[in-house]
Short mmCIF file of C-alpha atoms and ligand atoms in Angstrom, two decimals:
data_model
loop_
_atom_site.label_atom_id
_atom_site.label_comp_id
_atom_site.label_asym_id
_atom_site.label_seq_id
_atom_site.Cartn_x
_atom_site.Cartn_y
_atom_site.Cartn_z
CA MET J 15 24.96 30.94 -17.18
CA LYS J 16 23.42 28.32 -15.47
CA GLU J 17 21.57 25.43 -15.54
CA GLN J 18 18.06 25.87 -16.52
CA ASN J 19 15.88 23.34 -15.44
CA TYR J 20 12.89 24.17 -13.50
CA LEU J 21 10.75 20.36 -13.74
CA ASP J 22 10.29 19.22 -10.89
CA SER J 23 10.22 15.63 -9.29
CA LEU J 24 6.69 14.65 -7.95
CA VAL J 25 6.29 12.10 -5.32
CA GLY J 26 3.66 12.80 -2.00
CA VAL J 27 0.47 10.73 -1.05
CA PHE J 28 -3.00 9.63 -1.68
CA GLY J 29 -4.91 9.64 0.86
CA HIS J 30 -8.74 10.65 2.78
CA PRO J 31 -8.16 11.82 5.24
CA VAL J 32 -4.83 13.37 4.63
CA SER J 33 -4.35 16.84 5.82
CA GLU J 34 -3.05 15.65 9.12
CA ASN J 35 -1.06 13.28 7.50
CA PRO J 36 3.12 13.84 8.62
CA GLY J 37 5.08 12.99 4.70
CA VAL J 38 5.45 16.11 3.35
CA ILE J 39 7.68 17.42 6.72
CA ILE J 40 10.04 14.69 7.09
CA GLN J 41 10.34 13.47 3.11
CA GLU J 42 10.46 17.66 2.02
CA ALA J 43 13.77 18.18 4.82
CA ALA J 44 15.58 14.94 3.91
CA PHE J 45 14.95 16.13 -0.28
CA LYS J 46 16.96 19.36 0.66
CA ASP J 47 19.68 17.86 2.59
CA LEU J 48 20.18 15.60 -0.23
CA GLY J 49 20.12 18.50 -2.80
CA LEU J 50 17.09 17.16 -4.10
CA ASN J 51 15.82 20.89 -5.01
CA LEU J 52 13.28 19.78 -8.15
CA TRP J 53 11.98 17.08 -5.28
CA ARG J 54 8.23 17.86 -4.11
CA PHE J 55 6.34 15.81 -2.09
CA LEU J 56 2.77 16.64 -2.27
CA THR J 57 -0.20 15.58 0.41
CA ILE J 58 -3.19 14.93 -1.60
CA ASP J 59 -6.30 14.20 -0.80
CA VAL J 60 -8.27 11.71 -2.81
CA THR J 61 -11.44 10.09 -2.10
CA PRO J 62 -12.32 6.57 -2.80
CA GLY J 63 -14.52 6.90 -6.29
CA ASP J 64 -11.77 8.90 -7.72
CA LEU J 65 -8.58 6.24 -6.45
CA GLY J 66 -8.36 4.86 -10.21
CA ASP J 67 -8.85 8.00 -11.72
CA ALA J 68 -5.27 9.82 -9.46
CA ILE J 69 -3.88 6.48 -10.50
CA LYS J 70 -4.32 7.26 -14.55
CA GLY J 71 -2.98 11.63 -13.49
CA LEU J 72 -0.32 9.53 -11.36
CA LYS J 73 1.12 8.46 -14.56
CA ALA J 74 -0.25 11.20 -16.76
CA PHE J 75 2.28 13.32 -14.53
CA ASN J 76 4.99 11.38 -14.84
CA MET J 77 5.64 11.24 -11.19
CA LYS J 78 8.04 8.85 -9.46
CA GLY J 79 5.93 7.39 -6.61
CA ILE J 80 3.28 7.29 -4.44
CA ASN J 81 2.53 6.65 -0.63
CA CYS J 82 -0.86 5.67 -0.01
CA THR J 83 -2.38 5.79 3.98
CA ILE J 84 -5.65 4.87 4.78
CA PRO J 85 -8.34 4.36 3.19
CA HIS J 86 -6.44 3.25 -0.46
CA LYS J 87 -3.27 1.08 0.84
CA ILE J 88 -5.57 -2.53 -0.07
CA GLU J 89 -7.92 -1.01 -2.80
CA VAL J 90 -4.76 0.63 -5.21
CA MET J 91 -3.50 -2.79 -5.71
CA LYS J 92 -5.33 -3.31 -8.65
CA TYR J 93 -3.97 -0.74 -10.03
CA LEU J 94 -1.10 -1.73 -10.31
CA ASP J 95 1.15 -3.96 -12.63
CA ASP J 96 3.22 -6.00 -9.76
CA VAL J 97 3.36 -5.92 -5.64
CA ALA J 98 6.43 -6.88 -4.03
CA GLU J 99 6.45 -10.48 -2.16
CA SER J 100 5.93 -8.75 1.49
CA ALA J 101 2.80 -6.41 0.42
CA LYS J 102 1.33 -9.51 -1.49
CA HIS J 103 1.14 -11.73 1.96
CA ILE J 104 0.12 -8.26 3.66
CA GLY J 105 -2.33 -7.13 1.35
CA ALA J 106 -1.87 -3.75 1.35
CA VAL J 107 0.69 -1.52 -0.24
CA ASN J 108 1.90 1.90 1.40
CA THR J 109 4.60 2.58 -1.17
CA ILE J 110 4.51 3.26 -5.53
CA VAL J 111 7.36 3.00 -7.21
CA ASN J 112 7.17 4.45 -10.43
CA GLU J 113 9.54 2.37 -12.84
CA GLY J 114 9.29 4.18 -16.22
CA GLY J 115 5.61 3.94 -16.06
CA ARG J 116 4.80 0.19 -14.91
CA LEU J 117 3.98 0.63 -11.34
CA VAL J 118 5.08 -1.65 -8.24
CA GLY J 119 3.41 -1.60 -5.05
CA HIS J 120 5.21 -2.34 -1.72
CA ASN J 121 4.80 -2.83 1.71
CA THR J 122 7.51 -0.35 3.86
CA ASP J 123 5.67 -0.29 6.94
CA GLY J 124 6.46 -3.85 8.02
CA GLN J 125 10.10 -3.26 6.80
CA GLY J 126 10.63 0.23 8.74
CA PHE J 127 9.04 -1.63 11.95
CA MET J 128 11.97 -4.36 11.31
CA ILE J 129 14.31 -2.07 10.81
CA ALA J 130 13.71 -0.28 13.41
CA LEU J 131 14.11 -3.68 15.67
CA GLU J 132 17.27 -4.41 14.88
CA GLU J 133 18.01 -0.57 15.79
CA ALA J 134 17.16 -1.29 19.08
CA GLY J 135 19.76 -4.78 18.96
CA VAL J 136 16.19 -6.42 19.10
CA ASN J 137 15.62 -10.09 16.77
CA PRO J 138 12.44 -11.40 16.20
CA ASN J 139 14.05 -15.00 15.19
CA ASN J 140 12.58 -17.58 17.24
CA LYS J 141 10.73 -15.11 20.11
CA ASN J 142 7.06 -14.68 20.71
CA ILE J 143 5.48 -11.98 19.89
CA VAL J 144 1.91 -10.43 20.99
CA ILE J 145 0.48 -8.02 19.34
CA LEU J 146 -2.10 -6.19 19.71
CA GLY J 147 -5.12 -5.29 17.15
CA ALA J 148 -5.63 -6.33 13.88
CA GLY J 149 -5.13 -3.56 11.19
CA GLY J 150 -2.74 -2.61 8.71
CA ALA J 151 0.06 -2.03 11.00
CA ALA J 152 -0.50 -5.04 12.45
CA ARG J 153 -0.70 -6.84 9.16
CA ALA J 154 2.15 -5.89 8.45
CA ILE J 155 4.01 -6.55 11.28
CA SER J 156 3.00 -9.58 11.77
CA VAL J 157 4.19 -10.56 7.89
CA GLU J 158 7.38 -9.31 8.50
CA MET J 159 8.05 -10.85 11.60
CA SER J 160 6.98 -14.26 10.56
CA LEU J 161 9.54 -13.74 7.43
CA ALA J 162 11.64 -12.78 10.12
CA GLY J 163 11.48 -16.57 11.81
CA ALA J 164 9.76 -15.78 14.63
CA SER J 165 8.56 -18.52 16.73
CA LYS J 166 4.59 -17.86 17.90
CA ILE J 167 2.58 -15.06 17.01
CA THR J 168 -0.83 -13.76 19.22
CA ILE J 169 -3.24 -11.70 17.43
CA VAL J 170 -4.97 -9.77 20.61
CA ASN J 171 -8.32 -7.24 19.17
CA ARG J 172 -11.92 -6.44 19.24
CA LEU J 173 -14.43 -9.08 18.84
CA GLU J 174 -16.43 -6.24 16.19
CA ASP J 175 -12.94 -6.64 13.93
CA ARG J 176 -13.09 -10.68 13.77
CA PRO J 177 -13.71 -11.10 10.05
CA PHE J 178 -10.25 -8.90 9.44
CA GLY J 179 -8.53 -10.92 12.26
CA ASP J 180 -9.73 -13.96 10.91
CA SER J 181 -7.91 -13.54 7.79
CA LEU J 182 -4.77 -12.57 9.34
CA MET J 183 -4.84 -15.61 10.44
CA SER J 184 -5.15 -17.57 7.47
CA VAL J 185 -2.22 -15.84 6.00
CA LEU J 186 -0.17 -16.13 9.31
CA LYS J 187 -1.10 -19.85 9.59
CA ASN J 188 -2.19 -21.20 5.96
CA ASP J 189 0.46 -18.89 3.67
CA LEU J 190 3.45 -18.57 6.42
CA LYS J 191 2.74 -21.53 7.89
CA MET J 192 3.57 -19.85 11.13
CA ASP J 193 2.06 -20.78 14.29
CA ALA J 194 -0.59 -18.43 15.71
CA ASP J 195 -3.04 -17.10 18.02
CA TYR J 196 -5.80 -15.58 18.45
CA VAL J 197 -6.96 -14.34 20.92
CA ASP J 198 -10.30 -11.98 21.15
CA TRP J 199 -9.92 -8.88 22.67
CA THR J 200 -13.44 -8.94 25.35
CA GLU J 201 -11.39 -7.66 28.47
CA THR J 202 -8.46 -7.33 30.08
CA TYR J 203 -5.47 -8.52 28.38
CA ASP J 204 -2.62 -10.74 30.60
CA VAL J 205 0.15 -10.52 28.85
CA PRO J 206 1.94 -14.03 28.29
CA GLU J 207 4.86 -15.17 30.64
CA ASP J 208 6.56 -16.30 28.00
CA ALA J 209 5.92 -13.92 25.56
CA ASP J 210 9.27 -11.69 24.39
CA ILE J 211 7.89 -8.82 22.31
CA LEU J 212 4.86 -7.03 22.80
CA VAL J 213 3.69 -4.37 20.08
CA ASN J 214 0.78 -2.19 20.35
CA ALA J 215 -0.61 -1.75 16.86
CA THR J 216 -3.80 0.90 17.50
CA PRO J 217 -4.81 3.48 17.26
CA LEU J 218 -5.19 4.03 21.32
CA GLY J 219 -2.59 6.73 22.20
CA LEU J 220 -2.14 8.68 18.93
CA TYR J 221 -2.65 12.47 19.09
CA PRO J 222 -5.64 14.34 20.04
CA ASN J 223 -6.36 10.52 22.49
CA ILE J 224 -2.93 11.25 24.02
CA HIS J 225 -4.49 9.46 27.51
CA GLU J 226 -5.64 6.44 26.03
CA LYS J 227 -3.74 3.16 26.64
CA PRO J 228 -4.33 -0.58 25.20
CA ASN J 229 -6.54 -2.52 28.04
CA ILE J 230 -4.26 -4.65 29.18
CA ASN J 231 -3.06 -5.88 32.43
CA TYR J 232 0.46 -3.97 33.14
CA ASP J 233 1.50 -6.00 35.68
CA THR J 234 1.98 -9.36 33.80
CA LEU J 235 4.62 -7.34 31.83
CA ARG J 236 7.64 -8.75 32.76
CA ARG J 237 11.51 -6.48 33.14
CA ASP J 238 12.74 -8.48 29.90
CA LEU J 239 10.20 -7.89 27.64
CA TYR J 240 10.72 -5.83 24.89
CA VAL J 241 8.08 -3.24 23.84
CA GLN J 242 7.59 -1.80 21.30
CA ASP J 243 4.76 0.94 20.26
CA VAL J 244 3.73 1.94 16.71
CA ILE J 245 2.01 5.44 17.76
CA PRO J 246 5.05 8.13 16.62
CA ASN J 247 3.11 11.00 17.52
CA PRO J 248 3.69 11.93 20.55
CA ALA J 249 5.87 9.70 20.44
CA TYR J 250 5.69 8.88 24.65
CA THR J 251 2.84 7.45 24.91
CA PRO J 252 0.93 6.31 27.85
CA PHE J 253 1.31 2.60 27.10
CA LEU J 254 5.68 2.61 27.32
CA ALA J 255 5.06 4.39 30.46
CA GLU J 256 3.56 1.59 31.43
CA ALA J 257 5.81 -0.65 30.35
CA GLU J 258 9.67 1.53 31.46
CA ALA J 259 7.33 1.55 34.58
CA ARG J 260 8.72 -1.97 34.98
CA GLY J 261 11.35 -1.78 33.63
CA CYS J 262 11.58 -2.79 30.27
CA ALA J 263 13.42 -1.88 27.61
CA TRP J 264 10.77 -0.25 24.91
CA GLN J 265 10.55 2.14 21.76
CA SER J 266 8.42 4.34 20.36
CA GLY J 267 6.51 4.40 16.85
CA MET J 268 8.57 7.25 15.42
CA GLY J 269 11.37 4.64 14.64
CA MET J 270 9.17 2.24 12.47
CA LEU J 271 8.21 6.02 11.26
CA VAL J 272 10.80 6.97 10.52
CA ASN J 273 12.02 4.34 8.68
CA GLN J 274 9.73 3.87 6.40
CA ALA J 275 9.80 7.17 5.23
CA ALA J 276 13.96 6.41 4.41
CA LEU J 277 13.13 3.74 3.07
CA ASN J 278 10.34 5.35 0.02
CA ILE J 279 13.22 7.80 -0.40
CA GLU J 280 15.36 4.86 -1.00
CA MET J 281 13.00 4.10 -3.27
CA TRP J 282 12.36 6.85 -5.00
CA THR J 283 15.29 8.76 -5.31
CA GLY J 284 18.18 5.97 -5.03
CA LEU J 285 19.75 8.47 -2.40
CA THR J 286 20.35 7.10 0.99
CA PRO J 287 19.22 10.64 3.91
CA ASP J 288 20.04 11.22 6.95
CA LYS J 289 17.78 9.51 9.93
CA SER J 290 17.93 12.27 12.48
CA LEU J 291 16.75 14.97 10.77
CA MET J 292 14.42 13.91 9.14
CA ILE J 293 12.71 13.12 12.99
CA LYS J 294 14.40 16.88 13.84
CA ALA J 295 12.33 17.75 11.48
CA PHE J 296 8.66 15.75 12.74
CA GLU J 297 9.51 17.06 16.15
CA ASP J 298 10.15 20.87 15.11
CA ALA J 299 6.38 20.31 13.18
CA VAL J 300 4.69 18.20 15.25
CA GLY J 301 6.11 20.64 18.71
P1 LIG O 421 -5.96 0.29 11.60
O1 LIG O 421 -7.26 0.73 11.95
O2 LIG O 421 -6.45 -0.55 10.04
O3 LIG O 421 -6.88 -0.71 12.83
C1 LIG O 421 -6.19 -0.30 14.65
C2 LIG O 421 -6.19 -1.70 14.90
O4 LIG O 421 -6.68 -1.21 16.34
C3 LIG O 421 -7.91 -2.58 14.60
O5 LIG O 421 -7.19 -3.83 14.75
C4 LIG O 421 -8.61 -1.43 15.57
O6 LIG O 421 -9.88 -2.58 15.93
C5 LIG O 421 -8.36 -1.91 16.70
N1 LIG O 421 -8.16 -0.86 17.60
C6 LIG O 421 -8.85 0.42 16.72
N2 LIG O 421 -9.35 0.98 18.76
C7 LIG O 421 -9.15 0.02 19.48
C8 LIG O 421 -9.06 0.09 20.84
N3 LIG O 421 -9.93 1.56 21.45
N4 LIG O 421 -9.34 -0.87 21.48
C9 LIG O 421 -8.79 -2.23 20.57
N5 LIG O 421 -8.92 -2.07 19.57
C10 LIG O 421 -9.09 -1.48 18.67
O7 LIG O 421 -5.39 1.07 11.31
P2 LIG O 421 -3.45 1.26 11.47
O8 LIG O 421 -2.65 -0.30 11.64
O9 LIG O 421 -3.11 1.52 9.84
O10 LIG O 421 -3.04 1.77 12.00
C11 LIG O 421 -2.74 2.22 13.62
C12 LIG O 421 -1.87 2.76 13.85
O11 LIG O 421 -0.83 2.33 13.79
C13 LIG O 421 -1.92 4.25 14.20
O12 LIG O 421 -2.30 4.64 14.91
C14 LIG O 421 -1.06 4.41 12.73
O13 LIG O 421 -1.80 6.17 13.30
C15 LIG O 421 0.18 3.80 13.29
N6 LIG O 421 0.87 3.61 12.07
C16 LIG O 421 1.83 4.32 12.58
C17 LIG O 421 3.27 3.63 11.37
C18 LIG O 421 4.37 4.42 11.94
O14 LIG O 421 4.86 4.52 11.08
N7 LIG O 421 5.36 4.57 12.95
C19 LIG O 421 2.80 3.31 10.14
C20 LIG O 421 1.35 2.58 10.45
C21 LIG O 421 0.58 3.18 11.37
P3 LIG O 421 -11.28 -2.07 15.24
O15 LIG O 421 -10.92 -2.61 13.69
O16 LIG O 421 -12.27 -3.16 15.99
O17 LIG O 421 -11.47 -0.20 15.58
#
């Protein structure tokens, strides 16, 4: 007789709203390919007031782990037993691993970004970095860039968002002893001549606002500037088109997305997924 085991291994994502989160497409394609036939990725809408109960539910269901997305990445930290060092600096957790009832928080957004950079042959060590935005993605990226030895980080951010920008500055300057600058983004931004890497960490260009792009002077992009977007959908944004038109090397947010998802799978299952298959599953799903 065949072995009869119908017990599901559960992971997933808590968010609100969360219905457009593509995690399930990418992760379940990898589970299938890895032969993990009883692994399920659940997309779960959890309102902010229910987060504590949702974490209790995660433990009661013996889920292997969970991703957290907006608005839970910061709030969830108070329910965890431990938080990885880089996630502490970032101040946000996007991946939780259930280690036999002990919940440990990680931030794979920044790590996924760094692997994508490495895959593009770009090393941020001793580089001058400009990051547009000061939200969760900018925070994760700037902390990882700092830990990787960047020589300078400039955060370009809207005036209305100043408190969040100030707290990021404090992490970079005080905790990580980084040479960091803050620019109030009140007018068209000129990218400095000595910048090596430019990152769009705003949602500008994300579906459905696919024609939007950051308000920068694109004629200040030099050929030897490396340009990186965080937007995975669509992968080719107007921001990247401007960079390409000026001869810059660039990479879309797809690399970050697939690498952070691959890291999640490795943390939860101990197995290494095929990333090209995950990208294909995502592209097939979004059309
Ligand atoms: P947040 O809301 O935390 O931060 C967004 C940042 O962009 C804020 O600083 C915000 O400023 C700024 N911003 C928004 N609109 C504008 C605008 N019109 N002009 C200038 N600045 C603006 O979001 P996240 O950091 O979590 O996510 C940002 C993007 O990164 C999202 O599109 C998300 O899809 C993408 N992302 C991609 C990942 C990947 O794996 N590829 C992983 C994580 C995120 P303000 O607060 O003033 O609005």
